[in-house]
Short mmCIF file of C-alpha atoms in Angstrom, two decimals:
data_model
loop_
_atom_site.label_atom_id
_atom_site.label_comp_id
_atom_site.label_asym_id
_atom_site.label_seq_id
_atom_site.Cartn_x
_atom_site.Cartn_y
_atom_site.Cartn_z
CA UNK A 435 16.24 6.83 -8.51
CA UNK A 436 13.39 9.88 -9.30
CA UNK A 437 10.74 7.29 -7.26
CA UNK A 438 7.38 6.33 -8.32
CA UNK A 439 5.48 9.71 -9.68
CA UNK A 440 1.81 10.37 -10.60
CA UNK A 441 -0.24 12.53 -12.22
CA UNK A 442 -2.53 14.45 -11.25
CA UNK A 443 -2.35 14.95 -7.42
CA UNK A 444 -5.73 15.81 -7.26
CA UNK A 445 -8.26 15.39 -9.82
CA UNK A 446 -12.49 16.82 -9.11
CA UNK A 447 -14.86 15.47 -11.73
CA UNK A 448 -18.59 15.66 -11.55
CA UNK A 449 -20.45 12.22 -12.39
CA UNK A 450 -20.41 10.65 -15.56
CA UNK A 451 -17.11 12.69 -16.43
CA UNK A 452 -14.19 10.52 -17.59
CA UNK A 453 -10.83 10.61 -15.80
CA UNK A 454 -6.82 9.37 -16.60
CA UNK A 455 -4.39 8.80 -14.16
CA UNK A 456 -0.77 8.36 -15.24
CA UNK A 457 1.89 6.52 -13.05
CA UNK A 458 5.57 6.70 -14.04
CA UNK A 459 7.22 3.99 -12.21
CA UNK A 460 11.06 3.67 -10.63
CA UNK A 461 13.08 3.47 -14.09
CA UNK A 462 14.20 -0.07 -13.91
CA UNK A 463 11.21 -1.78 -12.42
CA UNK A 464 9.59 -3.74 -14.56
CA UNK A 465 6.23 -4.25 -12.47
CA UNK A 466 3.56 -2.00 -11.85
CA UNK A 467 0.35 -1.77 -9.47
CA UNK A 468 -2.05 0.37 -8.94
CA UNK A 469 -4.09 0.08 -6.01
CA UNK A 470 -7.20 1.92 -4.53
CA UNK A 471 -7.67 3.29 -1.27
CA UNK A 472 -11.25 5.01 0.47
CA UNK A 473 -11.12 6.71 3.55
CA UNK A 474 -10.18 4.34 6.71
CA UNK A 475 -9.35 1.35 4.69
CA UNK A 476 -6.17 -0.08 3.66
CA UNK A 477 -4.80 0.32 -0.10
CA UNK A 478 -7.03 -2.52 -2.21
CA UNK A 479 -5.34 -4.29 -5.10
CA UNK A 480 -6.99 -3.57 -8.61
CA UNK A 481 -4.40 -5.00 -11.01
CA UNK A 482 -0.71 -5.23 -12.18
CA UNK A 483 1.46 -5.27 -14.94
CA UNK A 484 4.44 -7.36 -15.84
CA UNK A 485 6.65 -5.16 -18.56
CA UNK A 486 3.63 -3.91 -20.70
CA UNK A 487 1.32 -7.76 -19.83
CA UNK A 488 -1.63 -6.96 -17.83
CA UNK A 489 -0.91 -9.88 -15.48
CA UNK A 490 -3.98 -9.82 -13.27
CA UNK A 491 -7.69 -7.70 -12.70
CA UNK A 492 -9.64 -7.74 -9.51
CA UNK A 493 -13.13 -7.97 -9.55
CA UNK A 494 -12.68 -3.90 -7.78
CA UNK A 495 -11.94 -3.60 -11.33
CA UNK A 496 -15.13 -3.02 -13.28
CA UNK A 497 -16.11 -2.20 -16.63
CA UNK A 498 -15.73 1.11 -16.51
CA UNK A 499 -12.17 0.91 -15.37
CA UNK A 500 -9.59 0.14 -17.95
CA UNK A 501 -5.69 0.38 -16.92
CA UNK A 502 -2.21 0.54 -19.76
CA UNK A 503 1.15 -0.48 -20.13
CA UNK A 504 1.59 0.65 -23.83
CA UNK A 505 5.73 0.48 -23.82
CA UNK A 506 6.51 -1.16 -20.61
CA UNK A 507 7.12 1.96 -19.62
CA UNK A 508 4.04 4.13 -18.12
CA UNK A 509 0.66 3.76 -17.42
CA UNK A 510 -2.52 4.73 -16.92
CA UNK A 511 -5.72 4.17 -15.16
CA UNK A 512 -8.92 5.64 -17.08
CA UNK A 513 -12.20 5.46 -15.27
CA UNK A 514 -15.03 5.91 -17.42
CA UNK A 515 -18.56 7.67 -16.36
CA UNK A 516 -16.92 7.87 -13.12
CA UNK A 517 -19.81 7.53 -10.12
CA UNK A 518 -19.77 8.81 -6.99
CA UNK A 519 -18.37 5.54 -5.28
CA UNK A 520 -15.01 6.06 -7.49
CA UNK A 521 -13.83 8.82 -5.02
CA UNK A 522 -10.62 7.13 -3.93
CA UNK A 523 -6.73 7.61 -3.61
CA UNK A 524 -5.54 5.80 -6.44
CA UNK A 525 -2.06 4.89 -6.06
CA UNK A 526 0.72 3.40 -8.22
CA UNK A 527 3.39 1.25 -7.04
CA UNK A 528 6.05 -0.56 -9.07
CA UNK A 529 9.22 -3.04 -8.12
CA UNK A 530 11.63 -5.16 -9.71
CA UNK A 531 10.48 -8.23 -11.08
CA UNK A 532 12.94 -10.66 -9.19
CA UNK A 533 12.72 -8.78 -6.10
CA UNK A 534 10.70 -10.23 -3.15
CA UNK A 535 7.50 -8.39 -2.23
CA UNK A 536 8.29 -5.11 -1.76
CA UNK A 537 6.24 -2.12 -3.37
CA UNK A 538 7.64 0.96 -3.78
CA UNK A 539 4.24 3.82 -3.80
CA UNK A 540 3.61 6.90 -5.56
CA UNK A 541 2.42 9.76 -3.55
CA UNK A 542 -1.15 8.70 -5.22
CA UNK A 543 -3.68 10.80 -7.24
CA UNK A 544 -6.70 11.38 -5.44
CA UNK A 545 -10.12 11.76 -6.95
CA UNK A 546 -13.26 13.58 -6.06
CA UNK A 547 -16.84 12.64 -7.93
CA UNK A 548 -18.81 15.29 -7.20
CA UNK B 858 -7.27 -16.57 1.53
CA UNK B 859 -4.33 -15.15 2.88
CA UNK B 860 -4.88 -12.09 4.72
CA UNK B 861 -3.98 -9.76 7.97
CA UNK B 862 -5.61 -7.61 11.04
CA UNK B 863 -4.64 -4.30 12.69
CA UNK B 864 -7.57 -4.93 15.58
CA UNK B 865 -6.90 -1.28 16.52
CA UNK B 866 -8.33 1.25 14.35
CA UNK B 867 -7.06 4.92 16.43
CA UNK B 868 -4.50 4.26 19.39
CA UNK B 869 -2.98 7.28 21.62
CA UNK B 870 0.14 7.62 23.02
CA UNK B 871 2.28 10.36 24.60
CA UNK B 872 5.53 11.42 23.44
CA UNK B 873 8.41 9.22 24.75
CA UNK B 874 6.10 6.40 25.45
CA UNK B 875 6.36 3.29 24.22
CA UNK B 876 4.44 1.87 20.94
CA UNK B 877 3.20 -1.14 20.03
CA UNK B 878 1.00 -1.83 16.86
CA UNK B 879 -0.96 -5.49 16.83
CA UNK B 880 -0.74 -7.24 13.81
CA UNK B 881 -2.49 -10.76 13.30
CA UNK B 882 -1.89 -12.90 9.82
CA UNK B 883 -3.84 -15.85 8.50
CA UNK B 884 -1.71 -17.76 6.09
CA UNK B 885 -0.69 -21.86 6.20
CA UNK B 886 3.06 -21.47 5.37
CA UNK B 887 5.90 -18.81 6.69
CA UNK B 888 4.31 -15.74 5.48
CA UNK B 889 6.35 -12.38 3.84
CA UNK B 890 5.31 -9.70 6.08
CA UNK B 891 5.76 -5.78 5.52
CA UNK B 892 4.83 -2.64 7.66
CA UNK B 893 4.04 0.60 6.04
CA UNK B 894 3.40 3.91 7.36
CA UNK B 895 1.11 6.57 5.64
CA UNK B 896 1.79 10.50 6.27
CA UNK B 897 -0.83 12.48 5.70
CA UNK B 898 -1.00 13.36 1.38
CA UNK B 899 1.44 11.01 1.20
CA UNK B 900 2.54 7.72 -0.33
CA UNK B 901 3.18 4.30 1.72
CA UNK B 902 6.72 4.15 2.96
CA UNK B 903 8.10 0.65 3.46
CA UNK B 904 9.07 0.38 7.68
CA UNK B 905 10.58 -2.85 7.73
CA UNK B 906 9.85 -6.79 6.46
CA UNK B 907 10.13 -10.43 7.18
CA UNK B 908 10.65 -13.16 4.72
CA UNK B 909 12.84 -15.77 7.14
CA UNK B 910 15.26 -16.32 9.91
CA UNK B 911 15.56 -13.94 12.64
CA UNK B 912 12.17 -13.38 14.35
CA UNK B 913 13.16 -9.99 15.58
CA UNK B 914 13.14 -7.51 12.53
CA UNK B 915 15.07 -3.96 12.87
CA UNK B 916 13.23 -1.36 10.57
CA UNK B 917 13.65 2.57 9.92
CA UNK B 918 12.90 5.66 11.90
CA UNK B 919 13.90 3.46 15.45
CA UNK B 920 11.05 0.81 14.37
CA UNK B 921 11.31 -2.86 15.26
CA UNK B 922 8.65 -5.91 14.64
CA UNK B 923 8.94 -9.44 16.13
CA UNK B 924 7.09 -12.54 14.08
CA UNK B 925 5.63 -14.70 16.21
CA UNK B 926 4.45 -17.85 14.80
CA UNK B 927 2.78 -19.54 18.14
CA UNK B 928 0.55 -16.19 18.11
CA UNK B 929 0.23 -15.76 13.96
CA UNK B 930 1.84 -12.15 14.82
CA UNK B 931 3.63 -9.26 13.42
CA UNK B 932 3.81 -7.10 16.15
CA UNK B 933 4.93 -3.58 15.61
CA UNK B 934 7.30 -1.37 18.11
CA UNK B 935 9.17 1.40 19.15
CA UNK B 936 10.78 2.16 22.26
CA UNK B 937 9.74 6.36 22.96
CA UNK B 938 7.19 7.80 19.99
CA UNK B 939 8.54 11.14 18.65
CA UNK B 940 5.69 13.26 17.63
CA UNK B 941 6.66 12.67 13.81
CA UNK B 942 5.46 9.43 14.14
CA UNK B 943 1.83 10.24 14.14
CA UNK B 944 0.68 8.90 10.85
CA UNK B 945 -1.18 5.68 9.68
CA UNK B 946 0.43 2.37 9.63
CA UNK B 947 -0.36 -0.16 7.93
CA UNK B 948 0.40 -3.94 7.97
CA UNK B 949 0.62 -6.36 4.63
CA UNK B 950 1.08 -9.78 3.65
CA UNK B 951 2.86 -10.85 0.21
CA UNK B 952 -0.20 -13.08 -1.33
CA UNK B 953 -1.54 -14.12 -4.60
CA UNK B 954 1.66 -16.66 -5.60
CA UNK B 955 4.39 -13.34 -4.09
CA UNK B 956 2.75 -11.22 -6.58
CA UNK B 957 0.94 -8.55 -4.66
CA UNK B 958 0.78 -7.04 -1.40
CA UNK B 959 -2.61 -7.37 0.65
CA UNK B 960 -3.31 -4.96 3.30
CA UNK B 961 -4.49 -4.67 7.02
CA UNK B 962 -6.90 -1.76 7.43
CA UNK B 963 -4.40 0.65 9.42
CA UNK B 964 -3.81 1.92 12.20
CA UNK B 965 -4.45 5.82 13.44
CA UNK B 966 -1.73 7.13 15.47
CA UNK B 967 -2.02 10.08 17.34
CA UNK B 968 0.72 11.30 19.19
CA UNK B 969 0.48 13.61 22.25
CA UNK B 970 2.40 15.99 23.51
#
Protein backbone atom coordinates (compact mmCIF):
# COMPACT_ATOMS: atom_id res chain seq x y z
CA UNK A 1 0.00 0.00 0.00
CA UNK A 2 2.26 3.11 -1.81
CA UNK A 3 -0.96 5.55 -0.55
CA UNK A 4 -2.71 8.05 -2.56
CA UNK A 5 0.11 10.20 -4.62
CA UNK A 6 -0.14 13.44 -6.67
CA UNK A 7 1.48 15.34 -8.97
CA UNK A 8 2.74 18.21 -8.87
CA UNK A 9 3.17 19.38 -5.21
CA UNK A 10 3.15 22.74 -6.15
CA UNK A 11 2.17 24.14 -9.35
CA UNK A 12 2.48 28.60 -10.07
CA UNK A 13 0.65 29.61 -13.22
CA UNK A 14 -0.11 33.13 -14.22
CA UNK A 15 -3.89 33.73 -15.40
CA UNK A 16 -5.31 32.30 -18.31
CA UNK A 17 -2.49 29.51 -18.22
CA UNK A 18 -3.83 25.93 -18.29
CA UNK A 19 -2.95 23.44 -15.55
CA UNK A 20 -3.12 19.20 -14.99
CA UNK A 21 -3.12 17.61 -11.89
CA UNK A 22 -2.61 13.85 -11.76
CA UNK A 23 -3.78 11.65 -8.76
CA UNK A 24 -2.66 8.00 -8.56
CA UNK A 25 -4.91 6.40 -6.16
CA UNK A 26 -4.30 3.30 -3.45
CA UNK A 27 -3.90 0.31 -6.09
CA UNK A 28 -7.05 -1.53 -5.37
CA UNK A 29 -9.49 1.26 -4.80
CA UNK A 30 -11.73 1.58 -7.23
CA UNK A 31 -13.13 5.19 -6.25
CA UNK A 32 -11.64 8.39 -6.62
CA UNK A 33 -12.29 12.14 -5.38
CA UNK A 34 -10.83 15.03 -5.75
CA UNK A 35 -11.70 17.75 -3.59
CA UNK A 36 -10.73 21.53 -3.25
CA UNK A 37 -9.61 23.32 -0.38
CA UNK A 38 -8.88 27.58 0.06
CA UNK A 39 -7.29 28.85 2.92
CA UNK A 40 -9.43 28.40 6.34
CA UNK A 41 -12.06 26.27 4.86
CA UNK A 42 -12.63 22.68 4.95
CA UNK A 43 -11.80 20.33 1.79
CA UNK A 44 -15.05 21.01 -0.75
CA UNK A 45 -16.27 18.12 -2.87
CA UNK A 46 -15.89 18.70 -6.75
CA UNK A 47 -16.56 15.22 -8.14
CA UNK A 48 -15.82 11.40 -8.09
CA UNK A 49 -15.25 8.54 -10.03
CA UNK A 50 -16.50 5.01 -9.84
CA UNK A 51 -13.74 2.67 -11.85
CA UNK A 52 -13.24 5.07 -14.89
CA UNK A 53 -17.57 6.52 -14.57
CA UNK A 54 -17.59 10.04 -13.64
CA UNK A 55 -20.29 9.40 -11.02
CA UNK A 56 -21.06 12.93 -9.89
CA UNK A 57 -19.95 17.04 -10.62
CA UNK A 58 -20.57 19.81 -8.20
CA UNK A 59 -21.66 22.94 -9.31
CA UNK A 60 -17.66 24.09 -7.72
CA UNK A 61 -17.09 22.37 -10.87
CA UNK A 62 -17.28 24.82 -13.74
CA UNK A 63 -16.65 24.86 -17.27
CA UNK A 64 -13.35 25.37 -17.23
CA UNK A 65 -12.68 22.41 -15.02
CA UNK A 66 -12.71 19.05 -16.62
CA UNK A 67 -11.52 15.86 -14.45
CA UNK A 68 -10.42 11.82 -16.07
CA UNK A 69 -10.55 8.36 -15.32
CA UNK A 70 -9.26 7.07 -18.76
CA UNK A 71 -8.39 3.24 -17.45
CA UNK A 72 -9.86 3.13 -14.07
CA UNK A 73 -6.71 3.65 -13.11
CA UNK A 74 -5.43 7.48 -12.77
CA UNK A 75 -6.64 10.71 -13.13
CA UNK A 76 -6.52 14.03 -13.70
CA UNK A 77 -7.91 17.37 -13.00
CA UNK A 78 -7.24 20.07 -15.90
CA UNK A 79 -8.28 23.59 -15.20
CA UNK A 80 -8.51 25.62 -18.14
CA UNK A 81 -7.72 29.63 -18.33
CA UNK A 82 -7.19 29.19 -14.76
CA UNK A 83 -8.32 32.70 -12.79
CA UNK A 84 -7.16 33.97 -9.88
CA UNK A 85 -10.02 32.42 -7.64
CA UNK A 86 -8.61 28.77 -8.72
CA UNK A 87 -5.71 29.14 -6.17
CA UNK A 88 -6.57 26.13 -4.04
CA UNK A 89 -5.13 22.78 -2.55
CA UNK A 90 -6.51 20.36 -4.76
CA UNK A 91 -6.53 17.07 -3.26
CA UNK A 92 -7.22 13.46 -4.37
CA UNK A 93 -8.66 10.86 -2.30
CA UNK A 94 -9.69 7.35 -3.30
CA UNK A 95 -11.32 4.12 -1.27
CA UNK A 96 -12.73 0.89 -1.91
CA UNK A 97 -15.95 0.76 -3.40
CA UNK A 98 -17.74 -1.49 -0.71
CA UNK A 99 -16.05 0.14 2.06
CA UNK A 100 -18.03 2.57 4.31
CA UNK A 101 -17.08 6.24 4.08
CA UNK A 102 -13.71 6.47 4.59
CA UNK A 103 -11.30 8.58 2.26
CA UNK A 104 -7.96 7.92 2.14
CA UNK A 105 -6.04 11.74 0.90
CA UNK A 106 -3.17 12.52 -1.14
CA UNK A 107 -0.75 14.95 0.24
CA UNK A 108 -2.64 17.43 -2.40
CA UNK A 109 -1.19 19.63 -5.22
CA UNK A 110 -1.43 23.11 -4.49
CA UNK A 111 -1.89 25.86 -7.00
CA UNK A 112 -0.94 29.47 -7.24
CA UNK A 113 -2.69 31.92 -10.08
CA UNK A 114 -0.64 34.61 -10.14
CA UNK B 1 -28.80 18.95 3.50
CA UNK B 2 -26.72 17.04 5.62
CA UNK B 3 -23.95 18.87 7.03
CA UNK B 4 -21.54 19.64 10.26
CA UNK B 5 -19.96 22.64 12.54
CA UNK B 6 -16.55 23.08 14.23
CA UNK B 7 -17.98 26.52 16.09
CA UNK B 8 -14.30 27.10 16.98
CA UNK B 9 -12.15 28.36 14.34
CA UNK B 10 -8.33 28.74 16.51
CA UNK B 11 -8.40 27.17 20.15
CA UNK B 12 -5.16 27.22 22.57
CA UNK B 13 -4.08 24.89 24.86
CA UNK B 14 -0.93 24.09 26.86
CA UNK B 15 0.93 21.02 26.72
CA UNK B 16 -0.50 18.25 28.98
CA UNK B 17 -3.83 19.89 29.09
CA UNK B 18 -6.74 18.50 28.17
CA UNK B 19 -8.51 18.87 24.54
CA UNK B 20 -11.72 18.99 23.46
CA UNK B 21 -12.85 19.84 19.81
CA UNK B 22 -16.89 20.72 19.37
CA UNK B 23 -18.45 19.14 16.67
CA UNK B 24 -22.28 19.72 15.83
CA UNK B 25 -24.11 17.54 12.84
CA UNK B 26 -27.42 18.18 11.14
CA UNK B 27 -28.67 15.00 9.62
CA UNK B 28 -32.39 13.09 10.27
CA UNK B 29 -31.05 9.49 10.63
CA UNK B 30 -27.80 7.96 12.62
CA UNK B 31 -25.19 9.79 10.81
CA UNK B 32 -21.39 8.23 9.70
CA UNK B 33 -19.11 10.55 11.35
CA UNK B 34 -15.19 10.92 10.74
CA UNK B 35 -12.44 13.22 12.32
CA UNK B 36 -9.47 14.23 10.35
CA UNK B 37 -6.45 16.05 11.22
CA UNK B 38 -4.40 18.26 8.73
CA UNK B 39 -0.46 18.81 9.32
CA UNK B 40 0.82 21.51 7.85
CA UNK B 41 1.74 20.52 3.65
CA UNK B 42 0.08 17.65 4.37
CA UNK B 43 -2.78 15.36 3.44
CA UNK B 44 -5.99 14.57 5.78
CA UNK B 45 -5.27 11.68 8.06
CA UNK B 46 -8.33 9.71 9.16
CA UNK B 47 -8.45 10.09 13.48
CA UNK B 48 -11.20 7.93 14.18
CA UNK B 49 -15.16 7.22 12.97
CA UNK B 50 -18.63 6.29 13.94
CA UNK B 51 -21.09 4.37 11.92
CA UNK B 52 -23.12 2.49 15.04
CA UNK B 53 -23.12 1.00 18.45
CA UNK B 54 -20.81 2.18 21.01
CA UNK B 55 -21.16 5.96 21.54
CA UNK B 56 -17.67 6.27 22.83
CA UNK B 57 -15.19 5.95 19.79
CA UNK B 58 -11.28 5.16 20.52
CA UNK B 59 -9.17 6.76 17.61
CA UNK B 60 -5.25 7.13 16.91
CA UNK B 61 -2.50 9.20 18.38
CA UNK B 62 -4.46 8.87 22.18
CA UNK B 63 -7.72 10.48 20.43
CA UNK B 64 -11.22 9.63 21.55
CA UNK B 65 -14.82 11.12 20.30
CA UNK B 66 -18.21 10.46 22.01
CA UNK B 67 -21.62 10.74 19.65
CA UNK B 68 -24.13 12.22 21.35
CA UNK B 69 -27.44 12.08 19.81
CA UNK B 70 -29.58 14.25 22.55
CA UNK B 71 -26.90 17.11 21.64
CA UNK B 72 -26.45 16.20 17.58
CA UNK B 73 -22.58 15.88 18.70
CA UNK B 74 -19.29 14.51 17.77
CA UNK B 75 -17.23 15.74 20.30
CA UNK B 76 -13.53 15.41 19.94
CA UNK B 77 -10.86 14.57 22.93
CA UNK B 78 -7.73 13.87 24.34
CA UNK B 79 -6.68 13.55 27.75
CA UNK B 80 -2.89 15.76 27.86
CA UNK B 81 -2.06 17.51 24.17
CA UNK B 82 1.54 16.68 23.12
CA UNK B 83 2.91 19.50 21.16
CA UNK B 84 2.68 17.26 17.86
CA UNK B 85 -0.77 17.66 17.98
CA UNK B 86 -0.90 21.19 16.81
CA UNK B 87 -2.40 20.88 13.41
CA UNK B 88 -5.95 21.42 11.89
CA UNK B 89 -8.75 19.11 12.53
CA UNK B 90 -11.35 18.68 10.81
CA UNK B 91 -14.82 17.06 11.29
CA UNK B 92 -17.02 15.21 8.33
CA UNK B 93 -20.19 13.64 7.73
CA UNK B 94 -20.68 10.66 5.09
CA UNK B 95 -23.57 12.43 2.80
CA UNK B 96 -24.83 12.37 -0.66
CA UNK B 97 -26.47 8.50 -0.48
CA UNK B 98 -22.60 7.29 1.62
CA UNK B 99 -20.90 8.53 -1.37
CA UNK B 100 -18.82 11.45 -0.25
CA UNK B 101 -17.48 13.00 2.70
CA UNK B 102 -18.70 16.67 3.61
CA UNK B 103 -16.62 18.74 5.77
CA UNK B 104 -16.73 21.06 8.92
CA UNK B 105 -14.53 24.12 8.39
CA UNK B 106 -11.62 23.05 10.92
CA UNK B 107 -10.31 23.69 13.67
CA UNK B 108 -6.73 25.64 14.44
CA UNK B 109 -4.84 24.11 17.14
CA UNK B 110 -2.10 25.68 18.66
CA UNK B 111 -0.28 24.05 21.20
CA UNK B 112 1.82 25.81 23.90
CA UNK B 113 4.57 25.03 25.56
Amino acid sequence: DTGVSQDPRHKITKRGQNVTFRCDPISEHNRLYWYRQTLGQGPEFLTYFQNEAQLEKSRLLSDRFSAERPKGSFSTLEIQRTEQGDSAMYLCASRRDRQTGELFFGEGSRLTVL
Amino acid sequence: AQSVTQPDIHITVSEGASLELRCNYSYGATPYLFWYVQSPGQGLQLLLKYFSGDTLVQGIKGFEAEFKRSQSSFNLRKPSVHWSDAAEYFCAVLTGGGNKLTFGTGTQLKVEL
